mmCIF file of C-alpha atoms in Angstrom:
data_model
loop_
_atom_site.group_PDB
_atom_site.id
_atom_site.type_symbol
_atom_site.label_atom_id
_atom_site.label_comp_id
_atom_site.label_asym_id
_atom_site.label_seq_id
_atom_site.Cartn_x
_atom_site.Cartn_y
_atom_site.Cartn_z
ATOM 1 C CA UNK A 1 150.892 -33.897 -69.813
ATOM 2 C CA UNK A 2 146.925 -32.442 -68.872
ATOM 3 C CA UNK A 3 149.081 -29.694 -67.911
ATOM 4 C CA UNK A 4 150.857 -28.995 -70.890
ATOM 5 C CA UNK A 5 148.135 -29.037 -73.220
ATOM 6 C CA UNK A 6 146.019 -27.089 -70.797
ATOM 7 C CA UNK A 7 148.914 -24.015 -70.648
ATOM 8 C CA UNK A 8 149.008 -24.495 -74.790
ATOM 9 C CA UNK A 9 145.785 -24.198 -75.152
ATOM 10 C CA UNK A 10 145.464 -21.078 -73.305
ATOM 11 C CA UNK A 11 148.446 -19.704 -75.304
ATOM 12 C CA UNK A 12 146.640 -20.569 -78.486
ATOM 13 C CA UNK A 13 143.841 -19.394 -77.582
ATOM 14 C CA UNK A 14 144.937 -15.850 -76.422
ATOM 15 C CA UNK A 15 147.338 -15.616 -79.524
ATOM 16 C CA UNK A 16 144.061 -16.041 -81.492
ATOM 17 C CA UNK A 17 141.970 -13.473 -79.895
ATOM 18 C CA UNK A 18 144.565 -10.976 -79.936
ATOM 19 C CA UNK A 19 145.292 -10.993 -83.469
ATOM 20 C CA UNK A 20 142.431 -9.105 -85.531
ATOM 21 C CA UNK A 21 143.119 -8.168 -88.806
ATOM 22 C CA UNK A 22 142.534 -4.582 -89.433
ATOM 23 C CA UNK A 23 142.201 -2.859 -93.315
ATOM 24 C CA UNK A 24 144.883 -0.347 -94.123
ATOM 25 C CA UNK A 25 142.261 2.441 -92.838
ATOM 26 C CA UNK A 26 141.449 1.391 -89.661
ATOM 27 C CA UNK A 27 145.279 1.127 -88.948
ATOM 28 C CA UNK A 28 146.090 4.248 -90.382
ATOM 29 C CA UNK A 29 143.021 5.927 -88.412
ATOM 30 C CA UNK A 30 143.331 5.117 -84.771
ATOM 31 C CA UNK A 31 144.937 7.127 -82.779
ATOM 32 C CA UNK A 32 145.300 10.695 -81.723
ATOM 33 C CA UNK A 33 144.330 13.827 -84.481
ATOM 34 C CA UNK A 34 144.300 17.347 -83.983
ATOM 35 C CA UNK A 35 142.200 19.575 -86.078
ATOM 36 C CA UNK A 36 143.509 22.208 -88.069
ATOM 37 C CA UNK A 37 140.845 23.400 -90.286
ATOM 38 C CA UNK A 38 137.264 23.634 -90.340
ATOM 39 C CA UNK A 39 135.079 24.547 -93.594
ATOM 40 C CA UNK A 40 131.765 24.804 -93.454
ATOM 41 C CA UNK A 41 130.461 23.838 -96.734
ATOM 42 C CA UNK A 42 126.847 25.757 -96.580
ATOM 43 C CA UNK A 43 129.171 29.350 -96.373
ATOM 44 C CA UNK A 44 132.703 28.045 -97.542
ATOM 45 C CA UNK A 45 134.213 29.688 -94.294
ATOM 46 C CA UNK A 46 137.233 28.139 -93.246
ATOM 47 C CA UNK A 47 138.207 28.039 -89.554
ATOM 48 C CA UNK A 48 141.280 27.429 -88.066
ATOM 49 C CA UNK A 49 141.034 25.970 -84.551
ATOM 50 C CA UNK A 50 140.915 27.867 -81.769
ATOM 51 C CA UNK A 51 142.274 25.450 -78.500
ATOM 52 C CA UNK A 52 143.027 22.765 -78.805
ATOM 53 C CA UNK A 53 140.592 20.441 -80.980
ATOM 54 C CA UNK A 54 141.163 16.597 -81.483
ATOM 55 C CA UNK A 55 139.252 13.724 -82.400
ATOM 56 C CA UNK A 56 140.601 10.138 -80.951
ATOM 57 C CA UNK A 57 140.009 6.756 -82.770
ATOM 58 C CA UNK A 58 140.009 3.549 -80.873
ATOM 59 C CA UNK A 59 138.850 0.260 -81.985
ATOM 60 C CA UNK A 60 134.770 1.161 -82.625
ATOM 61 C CA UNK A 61 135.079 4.219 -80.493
ATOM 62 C CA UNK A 62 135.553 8.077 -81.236
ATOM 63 C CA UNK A 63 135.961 10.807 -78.689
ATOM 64 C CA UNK A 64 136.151 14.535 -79.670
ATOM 65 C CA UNK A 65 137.638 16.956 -77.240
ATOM 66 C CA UNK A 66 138.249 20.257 -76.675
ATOM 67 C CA UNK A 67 141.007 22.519 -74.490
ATOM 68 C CA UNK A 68 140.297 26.384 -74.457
ATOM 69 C CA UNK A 69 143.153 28.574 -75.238
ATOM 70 C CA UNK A 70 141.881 30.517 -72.355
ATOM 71 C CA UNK A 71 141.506 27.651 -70.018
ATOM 72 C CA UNK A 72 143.924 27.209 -67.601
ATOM 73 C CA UNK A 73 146.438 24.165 -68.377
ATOM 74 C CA UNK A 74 145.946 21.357 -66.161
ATOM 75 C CA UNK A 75 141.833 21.416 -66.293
ATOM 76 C CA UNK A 76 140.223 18.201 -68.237
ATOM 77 C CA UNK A 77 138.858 18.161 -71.816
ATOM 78 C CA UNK A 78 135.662 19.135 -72.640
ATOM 79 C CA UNK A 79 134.914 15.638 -74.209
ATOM 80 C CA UNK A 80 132.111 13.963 -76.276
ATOM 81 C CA UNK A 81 131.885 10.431 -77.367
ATOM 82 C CA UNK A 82 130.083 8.052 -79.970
ATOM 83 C CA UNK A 83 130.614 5.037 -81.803
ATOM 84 C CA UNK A 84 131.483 4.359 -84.860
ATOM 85 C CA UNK A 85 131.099 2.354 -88.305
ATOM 86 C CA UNK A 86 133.792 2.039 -91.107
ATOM 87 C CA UNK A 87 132.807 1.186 -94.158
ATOM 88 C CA UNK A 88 135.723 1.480 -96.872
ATOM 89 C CA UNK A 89 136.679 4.808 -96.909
ATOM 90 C CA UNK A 90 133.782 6.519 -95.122
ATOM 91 C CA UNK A 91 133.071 6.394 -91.373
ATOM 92 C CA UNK A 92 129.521 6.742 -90.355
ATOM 93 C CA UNK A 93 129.580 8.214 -86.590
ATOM 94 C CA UNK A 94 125.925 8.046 -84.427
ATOM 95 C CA UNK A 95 125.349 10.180 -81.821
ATOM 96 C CA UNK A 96 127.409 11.964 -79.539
ATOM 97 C CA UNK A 97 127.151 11.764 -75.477
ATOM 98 C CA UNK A 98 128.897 13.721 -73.035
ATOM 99 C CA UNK A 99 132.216 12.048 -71.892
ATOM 100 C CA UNK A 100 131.397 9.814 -68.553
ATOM 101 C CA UNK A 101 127.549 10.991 -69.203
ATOM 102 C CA UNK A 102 126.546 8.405 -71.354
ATOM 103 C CA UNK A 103 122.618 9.582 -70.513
ATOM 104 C CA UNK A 104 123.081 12.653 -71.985
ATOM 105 C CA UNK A 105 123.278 13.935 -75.476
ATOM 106 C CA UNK A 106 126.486 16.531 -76.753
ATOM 107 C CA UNK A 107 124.826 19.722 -77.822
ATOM 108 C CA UNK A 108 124.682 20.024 -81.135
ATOM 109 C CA UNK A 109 126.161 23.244 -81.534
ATOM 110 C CA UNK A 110 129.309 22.387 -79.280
ATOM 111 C CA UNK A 111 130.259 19.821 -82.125
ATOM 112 C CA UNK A 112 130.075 22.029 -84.948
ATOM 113 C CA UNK A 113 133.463 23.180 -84.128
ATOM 114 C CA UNK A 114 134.601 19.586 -84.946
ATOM 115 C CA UNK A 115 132.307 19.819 -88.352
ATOM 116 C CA UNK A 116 129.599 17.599 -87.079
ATOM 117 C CA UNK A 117 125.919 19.315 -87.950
ATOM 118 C CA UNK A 118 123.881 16.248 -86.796
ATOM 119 C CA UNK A 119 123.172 13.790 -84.768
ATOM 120 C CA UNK A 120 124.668 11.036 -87.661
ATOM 121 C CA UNK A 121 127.402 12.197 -89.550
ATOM 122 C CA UNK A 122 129.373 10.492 -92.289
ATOM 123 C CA UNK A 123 132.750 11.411 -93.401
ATOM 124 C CA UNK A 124 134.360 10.316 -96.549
ATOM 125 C CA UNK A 125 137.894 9.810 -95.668
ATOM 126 C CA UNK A 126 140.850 11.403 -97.507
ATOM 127 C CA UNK A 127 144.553 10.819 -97.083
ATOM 128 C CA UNK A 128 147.156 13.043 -98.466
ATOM 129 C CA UNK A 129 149.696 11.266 -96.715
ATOM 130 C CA UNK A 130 150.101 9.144 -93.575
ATOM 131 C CA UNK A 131 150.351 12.265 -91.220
ATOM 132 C CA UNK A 132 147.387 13.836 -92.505
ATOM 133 C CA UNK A 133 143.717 13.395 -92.653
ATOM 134 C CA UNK A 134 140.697 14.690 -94.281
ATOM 135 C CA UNK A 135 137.332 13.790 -93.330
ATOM 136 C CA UNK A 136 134.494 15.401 -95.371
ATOM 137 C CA UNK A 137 130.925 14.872 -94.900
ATOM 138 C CA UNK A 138 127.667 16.937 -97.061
ATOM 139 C CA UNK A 139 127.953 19.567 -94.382
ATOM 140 C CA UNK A 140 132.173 20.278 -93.678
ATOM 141 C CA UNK A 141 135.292 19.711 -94.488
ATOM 142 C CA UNK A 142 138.271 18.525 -91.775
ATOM 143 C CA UNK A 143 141.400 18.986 -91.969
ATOM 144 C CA UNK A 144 143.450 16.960 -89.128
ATOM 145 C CA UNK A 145 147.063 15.886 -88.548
ATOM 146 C CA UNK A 146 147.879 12.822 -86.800
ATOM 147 C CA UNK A 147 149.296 13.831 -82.853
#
């Protein structure tokens, strides 16, 4: 009988800390997106992205990466990552660090391709439908579709 209420007990409890309830954004926003526009409010240029540019959502994690188109396939990422804070429909992100570098800051100017011009950025998010994204912040607008 100790048995028994020992194994259900450890089934309850694991059923319990596995189910979190997420809002319909955090669902809908982790996973895999690849950018496909940049605009850069300050001169209203709009980029289209050059490589391969994504931005990954996981739990309270984001990682932005970046493939050349003149790198040679099989070569890792360039990748930065931060965490991040979602509060309705805008997600606050702090700092980026360099991917397995945690002691070292992302340069500023490599994130700009992913419309981040500071060290915090926050995006309000947009949703034109569930395969497409929009995050815009003060300083760019990001236009992503889910991967």
């Amino acid at each position: 009988m100790k048995k028994i209420n020992i194994l259900l007990f450890t089934i309850i409890t694991l059923l319990h800390s596995s189910c979190q309830e997420y809002s319909y954004i955090e669902n809908e926003l982790h996973g895999l997106w690849q950018i496909t526009t940049v605009e850069d409010k300050a001169t209203a240029e709009i980029t289209e992205a050059q490589g391969e540019l994504y931005y990954s959502f996981q739990r309270n994690m984001v990682v932005v990466s970046y493939n050349s188109p003149t790198k040679p396939t099989g070569l890792m990422m360039t990748q930065y990552n931060s965490d991040f804070l979602l509060e309705g429909d805008s997600i606050h992100i702090n700092d980026f660090r360099i991917y397995q570098e945690y002691d070292k800051k992302a340069p500023l100017q490599a994130l700009k391709k992913f419309g981040i011009h500071g060290e915090r950025t926050t995006f309000h998010i947009e949703r034109p439908n569930r395969k497409c994204m929009i995050l815009e912040s003060e300083q760019a607008r990001v236009a992503l579709l889910k991967y």
